[in-house]
JSON list of C-alpha atoms in Angstrom, two decimals:
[
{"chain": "S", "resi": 1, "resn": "UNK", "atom": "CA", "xyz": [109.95, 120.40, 99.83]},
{"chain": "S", "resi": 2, "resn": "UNK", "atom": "CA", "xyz": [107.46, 121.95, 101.60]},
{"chain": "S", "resi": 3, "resn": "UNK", "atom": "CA", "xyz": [107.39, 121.47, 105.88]},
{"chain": "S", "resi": 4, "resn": "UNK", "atom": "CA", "xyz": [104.75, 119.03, 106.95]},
{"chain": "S", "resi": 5, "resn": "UNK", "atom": "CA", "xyz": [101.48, 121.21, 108.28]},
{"chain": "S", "resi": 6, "resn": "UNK", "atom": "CA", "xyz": [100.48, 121.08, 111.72]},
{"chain": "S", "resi": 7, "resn": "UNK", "atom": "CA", "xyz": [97.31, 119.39, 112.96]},
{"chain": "S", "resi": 8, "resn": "UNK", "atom": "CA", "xyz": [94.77, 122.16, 113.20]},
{"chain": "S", "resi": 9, "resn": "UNK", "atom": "CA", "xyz": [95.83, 123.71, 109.78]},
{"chain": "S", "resi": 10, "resn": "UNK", "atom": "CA", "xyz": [95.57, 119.67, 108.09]},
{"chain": "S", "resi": 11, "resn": "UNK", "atom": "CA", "xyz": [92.00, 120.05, 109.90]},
{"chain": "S", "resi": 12, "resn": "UNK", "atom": "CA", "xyz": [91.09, 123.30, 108.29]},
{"chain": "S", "resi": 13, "resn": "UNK", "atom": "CA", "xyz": [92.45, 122.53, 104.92]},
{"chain": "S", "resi": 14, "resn": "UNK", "atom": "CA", "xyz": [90.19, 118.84, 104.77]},
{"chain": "S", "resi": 15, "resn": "UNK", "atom": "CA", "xyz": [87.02, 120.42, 105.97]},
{"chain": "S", "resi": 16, "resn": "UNK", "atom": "CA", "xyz": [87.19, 122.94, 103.23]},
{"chain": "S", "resi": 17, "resn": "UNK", "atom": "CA", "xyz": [87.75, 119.86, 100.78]},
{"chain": "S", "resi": 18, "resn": "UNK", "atom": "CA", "xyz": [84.90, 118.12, 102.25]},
{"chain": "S", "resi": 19, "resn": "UNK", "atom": "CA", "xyz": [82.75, 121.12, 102.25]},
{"chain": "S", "resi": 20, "resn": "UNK", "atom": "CA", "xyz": [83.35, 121.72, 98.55]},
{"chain": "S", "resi": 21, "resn": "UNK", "atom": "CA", "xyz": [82.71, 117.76, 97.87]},
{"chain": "S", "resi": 22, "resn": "UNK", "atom": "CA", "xyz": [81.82, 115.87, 100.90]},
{"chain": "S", "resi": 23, "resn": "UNK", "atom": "CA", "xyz": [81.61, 112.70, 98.76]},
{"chain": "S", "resi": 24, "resn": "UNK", "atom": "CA", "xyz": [84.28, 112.31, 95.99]},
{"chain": "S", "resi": 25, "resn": "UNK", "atom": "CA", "xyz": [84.26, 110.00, 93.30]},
{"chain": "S", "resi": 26, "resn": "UNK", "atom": "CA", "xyz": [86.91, 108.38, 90.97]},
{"chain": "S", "resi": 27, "resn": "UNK", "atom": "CA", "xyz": [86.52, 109.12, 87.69]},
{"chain": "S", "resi": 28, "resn": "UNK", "atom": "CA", "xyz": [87.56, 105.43, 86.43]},
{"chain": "S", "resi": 29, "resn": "UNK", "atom": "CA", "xyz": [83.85, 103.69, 85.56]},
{"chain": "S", "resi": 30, "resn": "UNK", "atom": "CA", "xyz": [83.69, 100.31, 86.43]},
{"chain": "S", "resi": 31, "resn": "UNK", "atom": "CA", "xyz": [81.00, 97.52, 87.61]},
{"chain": "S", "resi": 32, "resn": "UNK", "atom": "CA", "xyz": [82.40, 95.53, 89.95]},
{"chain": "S", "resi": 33, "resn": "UNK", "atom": "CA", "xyz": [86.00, 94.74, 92.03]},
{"chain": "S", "resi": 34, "resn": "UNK", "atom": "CA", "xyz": [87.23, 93.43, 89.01]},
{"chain": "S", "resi": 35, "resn": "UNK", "atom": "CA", "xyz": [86.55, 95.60, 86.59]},
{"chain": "S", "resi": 36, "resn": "UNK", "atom": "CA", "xyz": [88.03, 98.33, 88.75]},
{"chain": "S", "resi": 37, "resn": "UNK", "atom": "CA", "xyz": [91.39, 96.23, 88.67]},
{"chain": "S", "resi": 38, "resn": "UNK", "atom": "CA", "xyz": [91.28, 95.93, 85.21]},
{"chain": "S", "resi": 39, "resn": "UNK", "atom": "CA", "xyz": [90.56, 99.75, 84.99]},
{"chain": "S", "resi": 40, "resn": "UNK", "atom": "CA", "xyz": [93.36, 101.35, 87.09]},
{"chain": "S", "resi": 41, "resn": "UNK", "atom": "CA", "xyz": [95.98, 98.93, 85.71]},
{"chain": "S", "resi": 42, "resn": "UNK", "atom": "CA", "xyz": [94.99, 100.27, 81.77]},
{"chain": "S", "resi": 43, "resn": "UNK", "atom": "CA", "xyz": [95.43, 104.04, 83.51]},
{"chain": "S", "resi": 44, "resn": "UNK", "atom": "CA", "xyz": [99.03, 103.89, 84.26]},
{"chain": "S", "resi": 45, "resn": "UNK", "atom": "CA", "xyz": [100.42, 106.90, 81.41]},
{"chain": "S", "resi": 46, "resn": "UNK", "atom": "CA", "xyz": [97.05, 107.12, 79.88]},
{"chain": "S", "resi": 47, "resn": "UNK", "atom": "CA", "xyz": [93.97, 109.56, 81.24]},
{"chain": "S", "resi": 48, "resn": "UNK", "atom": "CA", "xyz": [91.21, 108.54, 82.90]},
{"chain": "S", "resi": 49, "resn": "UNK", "atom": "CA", "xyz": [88.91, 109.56, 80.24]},
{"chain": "S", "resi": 50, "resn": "UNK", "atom": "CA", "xyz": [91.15, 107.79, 77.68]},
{"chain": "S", "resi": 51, "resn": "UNK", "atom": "CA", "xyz": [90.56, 104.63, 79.72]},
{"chain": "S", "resi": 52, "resn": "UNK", "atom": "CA", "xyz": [86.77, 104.79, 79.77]},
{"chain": "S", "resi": 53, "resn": "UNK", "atom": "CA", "xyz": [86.61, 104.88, 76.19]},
{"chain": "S", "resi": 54, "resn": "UNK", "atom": "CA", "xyz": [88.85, 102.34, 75.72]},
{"chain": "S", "resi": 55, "resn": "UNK", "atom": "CA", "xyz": [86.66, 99.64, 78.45]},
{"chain": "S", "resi": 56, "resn": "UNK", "atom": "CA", "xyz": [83.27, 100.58, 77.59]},
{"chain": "S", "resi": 57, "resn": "UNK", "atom": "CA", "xyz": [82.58, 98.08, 75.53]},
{"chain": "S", "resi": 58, "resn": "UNK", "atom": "CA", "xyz": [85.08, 96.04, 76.58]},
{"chain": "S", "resi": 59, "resn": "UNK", "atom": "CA", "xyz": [83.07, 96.09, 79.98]},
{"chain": "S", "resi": 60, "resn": "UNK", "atom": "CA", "xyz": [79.86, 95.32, 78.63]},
{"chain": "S", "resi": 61, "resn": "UNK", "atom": "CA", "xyz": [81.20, 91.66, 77.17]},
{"chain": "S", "resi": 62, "resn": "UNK", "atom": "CA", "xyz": [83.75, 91.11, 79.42]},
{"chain": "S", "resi": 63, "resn": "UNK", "atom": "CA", "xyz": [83.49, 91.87, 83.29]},
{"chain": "S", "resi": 64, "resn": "UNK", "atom": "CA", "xyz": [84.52, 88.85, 85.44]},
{"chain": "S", "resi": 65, "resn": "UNK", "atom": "CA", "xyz": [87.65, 87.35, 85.11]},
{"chain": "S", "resi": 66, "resn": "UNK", "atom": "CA", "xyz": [86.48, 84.45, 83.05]},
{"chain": "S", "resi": 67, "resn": "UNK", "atom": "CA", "xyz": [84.86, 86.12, 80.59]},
{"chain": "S", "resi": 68, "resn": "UNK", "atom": "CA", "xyz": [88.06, 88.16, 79.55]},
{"chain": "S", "resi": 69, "resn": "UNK", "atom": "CA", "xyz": [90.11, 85.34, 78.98]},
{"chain": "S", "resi": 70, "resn": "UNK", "atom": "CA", "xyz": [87.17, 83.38, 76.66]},
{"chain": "S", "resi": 71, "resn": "UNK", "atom": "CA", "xyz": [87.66, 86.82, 74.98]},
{"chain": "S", "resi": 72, "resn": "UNK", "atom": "CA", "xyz": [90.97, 86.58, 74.45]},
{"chain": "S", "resi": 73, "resn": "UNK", "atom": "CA", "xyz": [94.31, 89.02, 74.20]},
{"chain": "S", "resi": 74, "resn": "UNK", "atom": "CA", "xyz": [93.83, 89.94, 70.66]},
{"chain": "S", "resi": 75, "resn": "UNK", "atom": "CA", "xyz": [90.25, 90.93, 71.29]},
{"chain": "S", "resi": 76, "resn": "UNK", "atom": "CA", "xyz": [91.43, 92.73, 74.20]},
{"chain": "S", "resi": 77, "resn": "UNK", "atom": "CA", "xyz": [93.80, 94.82, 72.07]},
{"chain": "S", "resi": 78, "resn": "UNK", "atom": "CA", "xyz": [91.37, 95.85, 69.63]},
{"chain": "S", "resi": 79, "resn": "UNK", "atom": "CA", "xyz": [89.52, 97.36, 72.46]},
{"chain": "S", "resi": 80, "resn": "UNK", "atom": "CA", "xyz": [92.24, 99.45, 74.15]},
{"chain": "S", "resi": 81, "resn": "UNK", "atom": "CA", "xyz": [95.10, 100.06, 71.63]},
{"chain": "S", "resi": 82, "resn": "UNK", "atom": "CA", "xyz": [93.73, 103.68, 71.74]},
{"chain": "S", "resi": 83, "resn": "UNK", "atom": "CA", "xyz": [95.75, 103.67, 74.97]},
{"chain": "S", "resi": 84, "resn": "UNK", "atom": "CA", "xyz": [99.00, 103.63, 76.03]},
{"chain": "S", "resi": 85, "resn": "UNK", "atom": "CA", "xyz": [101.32, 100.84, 75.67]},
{"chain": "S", "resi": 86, "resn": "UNK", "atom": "CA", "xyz": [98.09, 98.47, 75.00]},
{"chain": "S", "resi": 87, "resn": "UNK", "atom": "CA", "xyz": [99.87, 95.45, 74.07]},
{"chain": "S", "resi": 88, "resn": "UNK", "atom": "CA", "xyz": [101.59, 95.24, 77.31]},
{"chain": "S", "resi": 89, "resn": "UNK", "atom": "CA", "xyz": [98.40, 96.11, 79.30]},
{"chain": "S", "resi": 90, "resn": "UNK", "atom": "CA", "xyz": [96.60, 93.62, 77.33]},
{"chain": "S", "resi": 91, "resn": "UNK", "atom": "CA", "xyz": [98.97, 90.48, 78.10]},
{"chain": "S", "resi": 92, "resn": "UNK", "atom": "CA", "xyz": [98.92, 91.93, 81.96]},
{"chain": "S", "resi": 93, "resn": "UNK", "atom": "CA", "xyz": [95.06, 91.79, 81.61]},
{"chain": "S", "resi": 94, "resn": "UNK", "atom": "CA", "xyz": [94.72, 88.20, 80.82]},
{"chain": "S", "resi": 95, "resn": "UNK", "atom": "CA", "xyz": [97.58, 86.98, 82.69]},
{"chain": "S", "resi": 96, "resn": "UNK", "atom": "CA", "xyz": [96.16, 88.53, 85.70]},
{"chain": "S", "resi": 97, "resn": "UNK", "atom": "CA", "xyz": [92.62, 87.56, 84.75]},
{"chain": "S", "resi": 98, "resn": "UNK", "atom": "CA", "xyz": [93.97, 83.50, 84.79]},
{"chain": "S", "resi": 99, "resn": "UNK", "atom": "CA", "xyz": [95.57, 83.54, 87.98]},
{"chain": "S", "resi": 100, "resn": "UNK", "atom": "CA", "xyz": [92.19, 85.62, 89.79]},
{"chain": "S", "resi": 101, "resn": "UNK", "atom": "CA", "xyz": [90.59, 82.42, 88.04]},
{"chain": "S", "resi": 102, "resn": "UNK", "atom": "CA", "xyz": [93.00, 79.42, 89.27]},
{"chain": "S", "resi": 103, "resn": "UNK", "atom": "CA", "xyz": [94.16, 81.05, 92.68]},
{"chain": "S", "resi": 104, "resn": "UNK", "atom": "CA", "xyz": [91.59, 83.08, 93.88]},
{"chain": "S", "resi": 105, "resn": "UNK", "atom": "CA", "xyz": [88.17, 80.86, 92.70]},
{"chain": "S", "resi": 106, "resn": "UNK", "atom": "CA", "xyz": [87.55, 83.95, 90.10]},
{"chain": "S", "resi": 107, "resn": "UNK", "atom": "CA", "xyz": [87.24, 86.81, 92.75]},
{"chain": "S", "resi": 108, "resn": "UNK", "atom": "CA", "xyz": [89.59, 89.72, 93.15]},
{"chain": "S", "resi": 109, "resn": "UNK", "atom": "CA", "xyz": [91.18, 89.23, 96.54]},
{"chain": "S", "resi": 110, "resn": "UNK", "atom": "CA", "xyz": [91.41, 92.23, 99.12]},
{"chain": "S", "resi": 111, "resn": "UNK", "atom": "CA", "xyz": [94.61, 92.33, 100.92]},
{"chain": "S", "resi": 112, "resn": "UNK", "atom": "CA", "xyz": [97.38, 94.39, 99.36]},
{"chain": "S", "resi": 113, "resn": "UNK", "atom": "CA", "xyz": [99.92, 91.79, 98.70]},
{"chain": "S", "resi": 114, "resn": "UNK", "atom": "CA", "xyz": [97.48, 89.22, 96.80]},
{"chain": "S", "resi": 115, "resn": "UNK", "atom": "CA", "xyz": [96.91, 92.44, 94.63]},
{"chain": "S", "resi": 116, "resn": "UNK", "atom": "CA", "xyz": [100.25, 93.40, 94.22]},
{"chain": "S", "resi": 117, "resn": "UNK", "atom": "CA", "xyz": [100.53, 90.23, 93.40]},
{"chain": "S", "resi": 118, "resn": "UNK", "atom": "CA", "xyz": [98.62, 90.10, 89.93]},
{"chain": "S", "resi": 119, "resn": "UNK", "atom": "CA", "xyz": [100.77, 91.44, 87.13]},
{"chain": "S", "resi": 120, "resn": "UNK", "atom": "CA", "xyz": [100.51, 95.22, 85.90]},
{"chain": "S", "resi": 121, "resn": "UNK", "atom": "CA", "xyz": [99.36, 96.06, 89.56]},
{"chain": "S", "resi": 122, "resn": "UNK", "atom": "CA", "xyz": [101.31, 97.81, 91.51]},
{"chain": "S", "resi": 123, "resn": "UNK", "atom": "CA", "xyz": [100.84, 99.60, 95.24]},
{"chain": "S", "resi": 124, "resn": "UNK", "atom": "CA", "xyz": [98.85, 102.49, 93.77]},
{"chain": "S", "resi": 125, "resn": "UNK", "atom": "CA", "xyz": [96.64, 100.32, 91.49]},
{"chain": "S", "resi": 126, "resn": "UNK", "atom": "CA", "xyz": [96.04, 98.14, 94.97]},
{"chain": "S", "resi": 127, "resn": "UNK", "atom": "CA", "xyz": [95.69, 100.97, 97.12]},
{"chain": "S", "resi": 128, "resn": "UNK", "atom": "CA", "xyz": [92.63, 102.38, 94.55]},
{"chain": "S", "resi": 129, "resn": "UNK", "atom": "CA", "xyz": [91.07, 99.33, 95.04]},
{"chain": "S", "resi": 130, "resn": "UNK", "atom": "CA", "xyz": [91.15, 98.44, 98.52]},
{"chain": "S", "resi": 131, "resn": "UNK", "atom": "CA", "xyz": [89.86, 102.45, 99.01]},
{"chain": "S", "resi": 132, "resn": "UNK", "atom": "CA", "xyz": [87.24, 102.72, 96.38]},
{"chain": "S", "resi": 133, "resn": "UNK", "atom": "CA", "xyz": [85.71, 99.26, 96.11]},
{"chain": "S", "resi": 134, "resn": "UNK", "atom": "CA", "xyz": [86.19, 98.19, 100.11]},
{"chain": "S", "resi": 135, "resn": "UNK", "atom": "CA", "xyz": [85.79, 101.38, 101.56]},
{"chain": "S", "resi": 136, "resn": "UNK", "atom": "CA", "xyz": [89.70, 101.04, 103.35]},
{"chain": "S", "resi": 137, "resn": "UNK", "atom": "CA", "xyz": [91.51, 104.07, 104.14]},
{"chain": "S", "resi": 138, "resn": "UNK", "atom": "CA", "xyz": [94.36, 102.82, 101.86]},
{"chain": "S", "resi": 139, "resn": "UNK", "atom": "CA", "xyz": [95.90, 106.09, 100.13]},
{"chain": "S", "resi": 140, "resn": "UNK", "atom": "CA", "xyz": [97.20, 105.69, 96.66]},
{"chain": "S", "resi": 141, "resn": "UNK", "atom": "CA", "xyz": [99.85, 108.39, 95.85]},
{"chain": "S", "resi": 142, "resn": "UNK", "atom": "CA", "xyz": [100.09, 109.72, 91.92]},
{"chain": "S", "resi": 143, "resn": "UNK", "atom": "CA", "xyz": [101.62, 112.10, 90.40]},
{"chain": "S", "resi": 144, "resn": "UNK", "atom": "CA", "xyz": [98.77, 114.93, 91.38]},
{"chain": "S", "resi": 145, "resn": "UNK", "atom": "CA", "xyz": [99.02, 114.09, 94.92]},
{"chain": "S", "resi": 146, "resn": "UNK", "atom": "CA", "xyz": [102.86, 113.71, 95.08]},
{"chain": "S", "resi": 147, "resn": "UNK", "atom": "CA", "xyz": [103.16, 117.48, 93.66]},
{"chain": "S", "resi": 148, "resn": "UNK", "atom": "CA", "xyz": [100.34, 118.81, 96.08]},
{"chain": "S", "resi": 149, "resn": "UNK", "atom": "CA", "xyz": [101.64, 117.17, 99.42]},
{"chain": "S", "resi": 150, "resn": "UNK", "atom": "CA", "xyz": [104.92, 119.06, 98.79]},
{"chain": "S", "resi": 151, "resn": "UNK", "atom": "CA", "xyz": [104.65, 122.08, 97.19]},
{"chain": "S", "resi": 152, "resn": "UNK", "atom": "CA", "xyz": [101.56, 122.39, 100.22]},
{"chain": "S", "resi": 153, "resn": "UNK", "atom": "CA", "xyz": [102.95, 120.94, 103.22]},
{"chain": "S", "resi": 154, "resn": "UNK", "atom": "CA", "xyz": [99.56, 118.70, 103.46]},
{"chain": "S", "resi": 155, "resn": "UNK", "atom": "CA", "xyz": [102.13, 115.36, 102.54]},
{"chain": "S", "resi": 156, "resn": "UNK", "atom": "CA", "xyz": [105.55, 115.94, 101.59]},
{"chain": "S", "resi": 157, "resn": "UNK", "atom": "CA", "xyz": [107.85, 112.94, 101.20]},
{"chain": "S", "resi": 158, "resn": "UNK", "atom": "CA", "xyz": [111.04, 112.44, 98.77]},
{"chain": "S", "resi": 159, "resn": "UNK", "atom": "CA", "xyz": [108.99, 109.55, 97.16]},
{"chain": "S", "resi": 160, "resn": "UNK", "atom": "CA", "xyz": [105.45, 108.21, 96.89]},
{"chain": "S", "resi": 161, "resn": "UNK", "atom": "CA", "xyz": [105.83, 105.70, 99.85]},
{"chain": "S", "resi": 162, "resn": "UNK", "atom": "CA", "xyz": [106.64, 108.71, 101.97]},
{"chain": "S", "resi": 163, "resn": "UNK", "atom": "CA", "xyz": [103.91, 110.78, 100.73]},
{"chain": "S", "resi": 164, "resn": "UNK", "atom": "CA", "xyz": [101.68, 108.03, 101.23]},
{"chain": "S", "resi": 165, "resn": "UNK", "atom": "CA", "xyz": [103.15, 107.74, 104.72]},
{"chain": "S", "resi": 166, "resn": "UNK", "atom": "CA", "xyz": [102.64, 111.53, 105.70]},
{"chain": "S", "resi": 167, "resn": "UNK", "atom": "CA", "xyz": [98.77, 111.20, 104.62]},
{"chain": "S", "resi": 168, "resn": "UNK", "atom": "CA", "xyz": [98.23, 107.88, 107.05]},
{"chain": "S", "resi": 169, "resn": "UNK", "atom": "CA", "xyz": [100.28, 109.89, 109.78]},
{"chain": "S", "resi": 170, "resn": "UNK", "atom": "CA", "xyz": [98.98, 113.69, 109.53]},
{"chain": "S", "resi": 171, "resn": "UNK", "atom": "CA", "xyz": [95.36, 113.57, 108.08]},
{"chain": "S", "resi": 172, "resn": "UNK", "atom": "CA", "xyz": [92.71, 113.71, 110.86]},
{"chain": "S", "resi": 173, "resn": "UNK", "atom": "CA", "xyz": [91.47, 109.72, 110.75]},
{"chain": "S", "resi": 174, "resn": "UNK", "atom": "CA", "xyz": [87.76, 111.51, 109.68]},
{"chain": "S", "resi": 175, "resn": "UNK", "atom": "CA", "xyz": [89.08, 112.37, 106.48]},
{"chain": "S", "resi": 176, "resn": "UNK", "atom": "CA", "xyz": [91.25, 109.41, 105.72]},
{"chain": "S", "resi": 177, "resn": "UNK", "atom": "CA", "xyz": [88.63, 107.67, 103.56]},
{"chain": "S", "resi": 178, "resn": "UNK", "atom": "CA", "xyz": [88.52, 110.77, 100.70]},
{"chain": "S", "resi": 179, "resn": "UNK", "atom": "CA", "xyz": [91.74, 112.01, 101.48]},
{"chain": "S", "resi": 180, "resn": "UNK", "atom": "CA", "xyz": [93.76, 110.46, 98.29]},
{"chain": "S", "resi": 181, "resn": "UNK", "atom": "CA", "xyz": [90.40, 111.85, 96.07]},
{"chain": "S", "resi": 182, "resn": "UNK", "atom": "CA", "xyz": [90.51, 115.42, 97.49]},
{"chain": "S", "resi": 183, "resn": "UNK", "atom": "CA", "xyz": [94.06, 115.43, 96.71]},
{"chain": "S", "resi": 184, "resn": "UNK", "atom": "CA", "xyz": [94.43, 113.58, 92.91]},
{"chain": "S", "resi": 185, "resn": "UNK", "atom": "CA", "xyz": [91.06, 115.91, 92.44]},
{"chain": "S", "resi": 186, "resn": "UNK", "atom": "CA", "xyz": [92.66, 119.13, 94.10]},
{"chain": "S", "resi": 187, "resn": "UNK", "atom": "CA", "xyz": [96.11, 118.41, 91.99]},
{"chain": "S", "resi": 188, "resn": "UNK", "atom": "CA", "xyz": [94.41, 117.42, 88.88]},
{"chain": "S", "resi": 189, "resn": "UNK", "atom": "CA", "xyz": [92.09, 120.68, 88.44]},
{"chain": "S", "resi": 190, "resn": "UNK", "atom": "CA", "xyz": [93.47, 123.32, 90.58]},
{"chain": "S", "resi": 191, "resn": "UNK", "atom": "CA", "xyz": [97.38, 122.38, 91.64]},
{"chain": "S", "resi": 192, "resn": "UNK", "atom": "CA", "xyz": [98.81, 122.13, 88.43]},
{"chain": "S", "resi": 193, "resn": "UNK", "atom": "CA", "xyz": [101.95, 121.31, 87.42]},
{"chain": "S", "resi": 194, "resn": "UNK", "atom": "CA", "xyz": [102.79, 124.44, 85.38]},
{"chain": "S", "resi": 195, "resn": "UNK", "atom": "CA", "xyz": [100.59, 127.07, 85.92]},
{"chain": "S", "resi": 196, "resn": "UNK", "atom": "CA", "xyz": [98.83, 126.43, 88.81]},
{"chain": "S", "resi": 197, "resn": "UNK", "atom": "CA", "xyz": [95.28, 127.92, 89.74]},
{"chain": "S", "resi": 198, "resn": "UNK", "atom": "CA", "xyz": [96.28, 129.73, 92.76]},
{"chain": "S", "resi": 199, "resn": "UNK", "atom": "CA", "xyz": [93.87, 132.48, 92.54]},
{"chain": "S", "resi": 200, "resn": "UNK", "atom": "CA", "xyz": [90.78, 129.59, 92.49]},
{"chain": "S", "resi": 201, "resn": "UNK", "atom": "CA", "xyz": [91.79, 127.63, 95.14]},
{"chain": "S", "resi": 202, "resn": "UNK", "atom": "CA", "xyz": [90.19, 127.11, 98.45]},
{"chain": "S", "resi": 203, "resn": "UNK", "atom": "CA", "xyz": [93.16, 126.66, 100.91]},
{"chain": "S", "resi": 204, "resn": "UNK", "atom": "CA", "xyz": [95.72, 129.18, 99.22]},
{"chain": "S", "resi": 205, "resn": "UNK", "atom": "CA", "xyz": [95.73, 130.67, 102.47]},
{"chain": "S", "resi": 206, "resn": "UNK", "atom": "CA", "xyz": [96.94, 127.84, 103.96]},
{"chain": "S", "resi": 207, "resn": "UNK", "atom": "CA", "xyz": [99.23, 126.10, 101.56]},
{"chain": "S", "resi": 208, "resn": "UNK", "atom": "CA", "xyz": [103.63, 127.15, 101.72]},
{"chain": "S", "resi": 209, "resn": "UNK", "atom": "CA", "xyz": [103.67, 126.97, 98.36]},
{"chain": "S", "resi": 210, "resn": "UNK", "atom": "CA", "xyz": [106.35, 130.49, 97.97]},
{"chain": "S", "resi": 211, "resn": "UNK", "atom": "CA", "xyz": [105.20, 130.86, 93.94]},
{"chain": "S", "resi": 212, "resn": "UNK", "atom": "CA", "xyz": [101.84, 130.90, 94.20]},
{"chain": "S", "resi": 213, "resn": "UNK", "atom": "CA", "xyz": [100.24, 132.03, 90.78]},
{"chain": "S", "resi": 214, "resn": "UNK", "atom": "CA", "xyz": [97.48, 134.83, 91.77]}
]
């Protein structure tokens, strides 16, 4: 595990981020608070691209809470078995669409323990939502960003709570909001697991990564 970077180097390393993307974007479509739910439960072990297949149409018939259960958790099936344990993900689906419908009057709720709340969403599922669709610097810690923040030094932590921590605590409050996108974007392109892309990355300089692949 890498040491945690000091202030002025955590500065450097975000403005390069935000001068390469000042605006970052999740890569999970969706229309609305709920449909963003839906979509970052159905990406736990599947990709992001996977997903979108799977809810486009799915989507287009059924995006409020209401709607997905008149559809029904066969129906839902049929549209994402192409993912990763669908059946599961399906009954999660309509099990948390009926209680946004009887507890919460049909809308997704905005604190993180009413979302960690609805079944097949856990803290980073909540924390994706709260960032993306509320605009709170919530920062939800995957696999990308847990191998970045310590083989960098930008967030290390011996689990994804303590990642998560170390970005709240060391990234300058003006970055906060993209942070967790720099970083899932950063590990999922450049910091890669096996063979990362040392020689195309903008903060090599900066990073204590000691096998650095140039």
């Amino acid at each position: 595990m890498a040491k945690q970077l000091d202030y002025m180097t955590m500065r450097e390393i975000f403005s390069r981020f935000q001068a390469a993307e000042a605006e970052p974007r999740g890569e999970l479509n969706h229309v609305n608070a709920y449909t963003l739910v839906v979509a970052v439960a159905l990406s736990a072990q599947a990709t992001d691209a996977g997903v979108n297949k799977a809810t486009a149409k799915l989507f287009e018939i059924a995006d409020t809470p209401q709607k997905m259960l008149d559809l029904g958790e066969e129906a839902v099936i049929e549209h994402i078995k192409t993912i990763g344990l669908y059946r599961n993900k399906a009954k999660n689906v309509i099990k948390l669409s009926r209680i946004l419908v009887d507890q919460y009057g049909g809308e997704v709720p905005n604190s993180r323990a009413a979302l960690e709340s609805l079944p097949g969403v856990g803290r980073k599922t909540a924390n994706v939502v709260l960032n993306m669709w509320w605009h709170y610097p919530a920062q939800a810690v995957d696999t990308h960003i847990y191998r970045l923040g310590n083989r960098s030094g930008i967030a290390p932590g011996k689990d994804v709570v303590a990642v998560e921590r170390a970005i709240e605590d060391n990234v300058p409050v003006d970055f906060q909001q993209h942070a967790h996108h720099w970083m899932i974007l950063h590990g999922r392109y450049v910091c890669v697991a096996r063979k990362p892309k040392c020689g195309n990355c903008i903060i090599r300089d900066l990073c204590q990564f000691e096998d650095k692949v140039l």
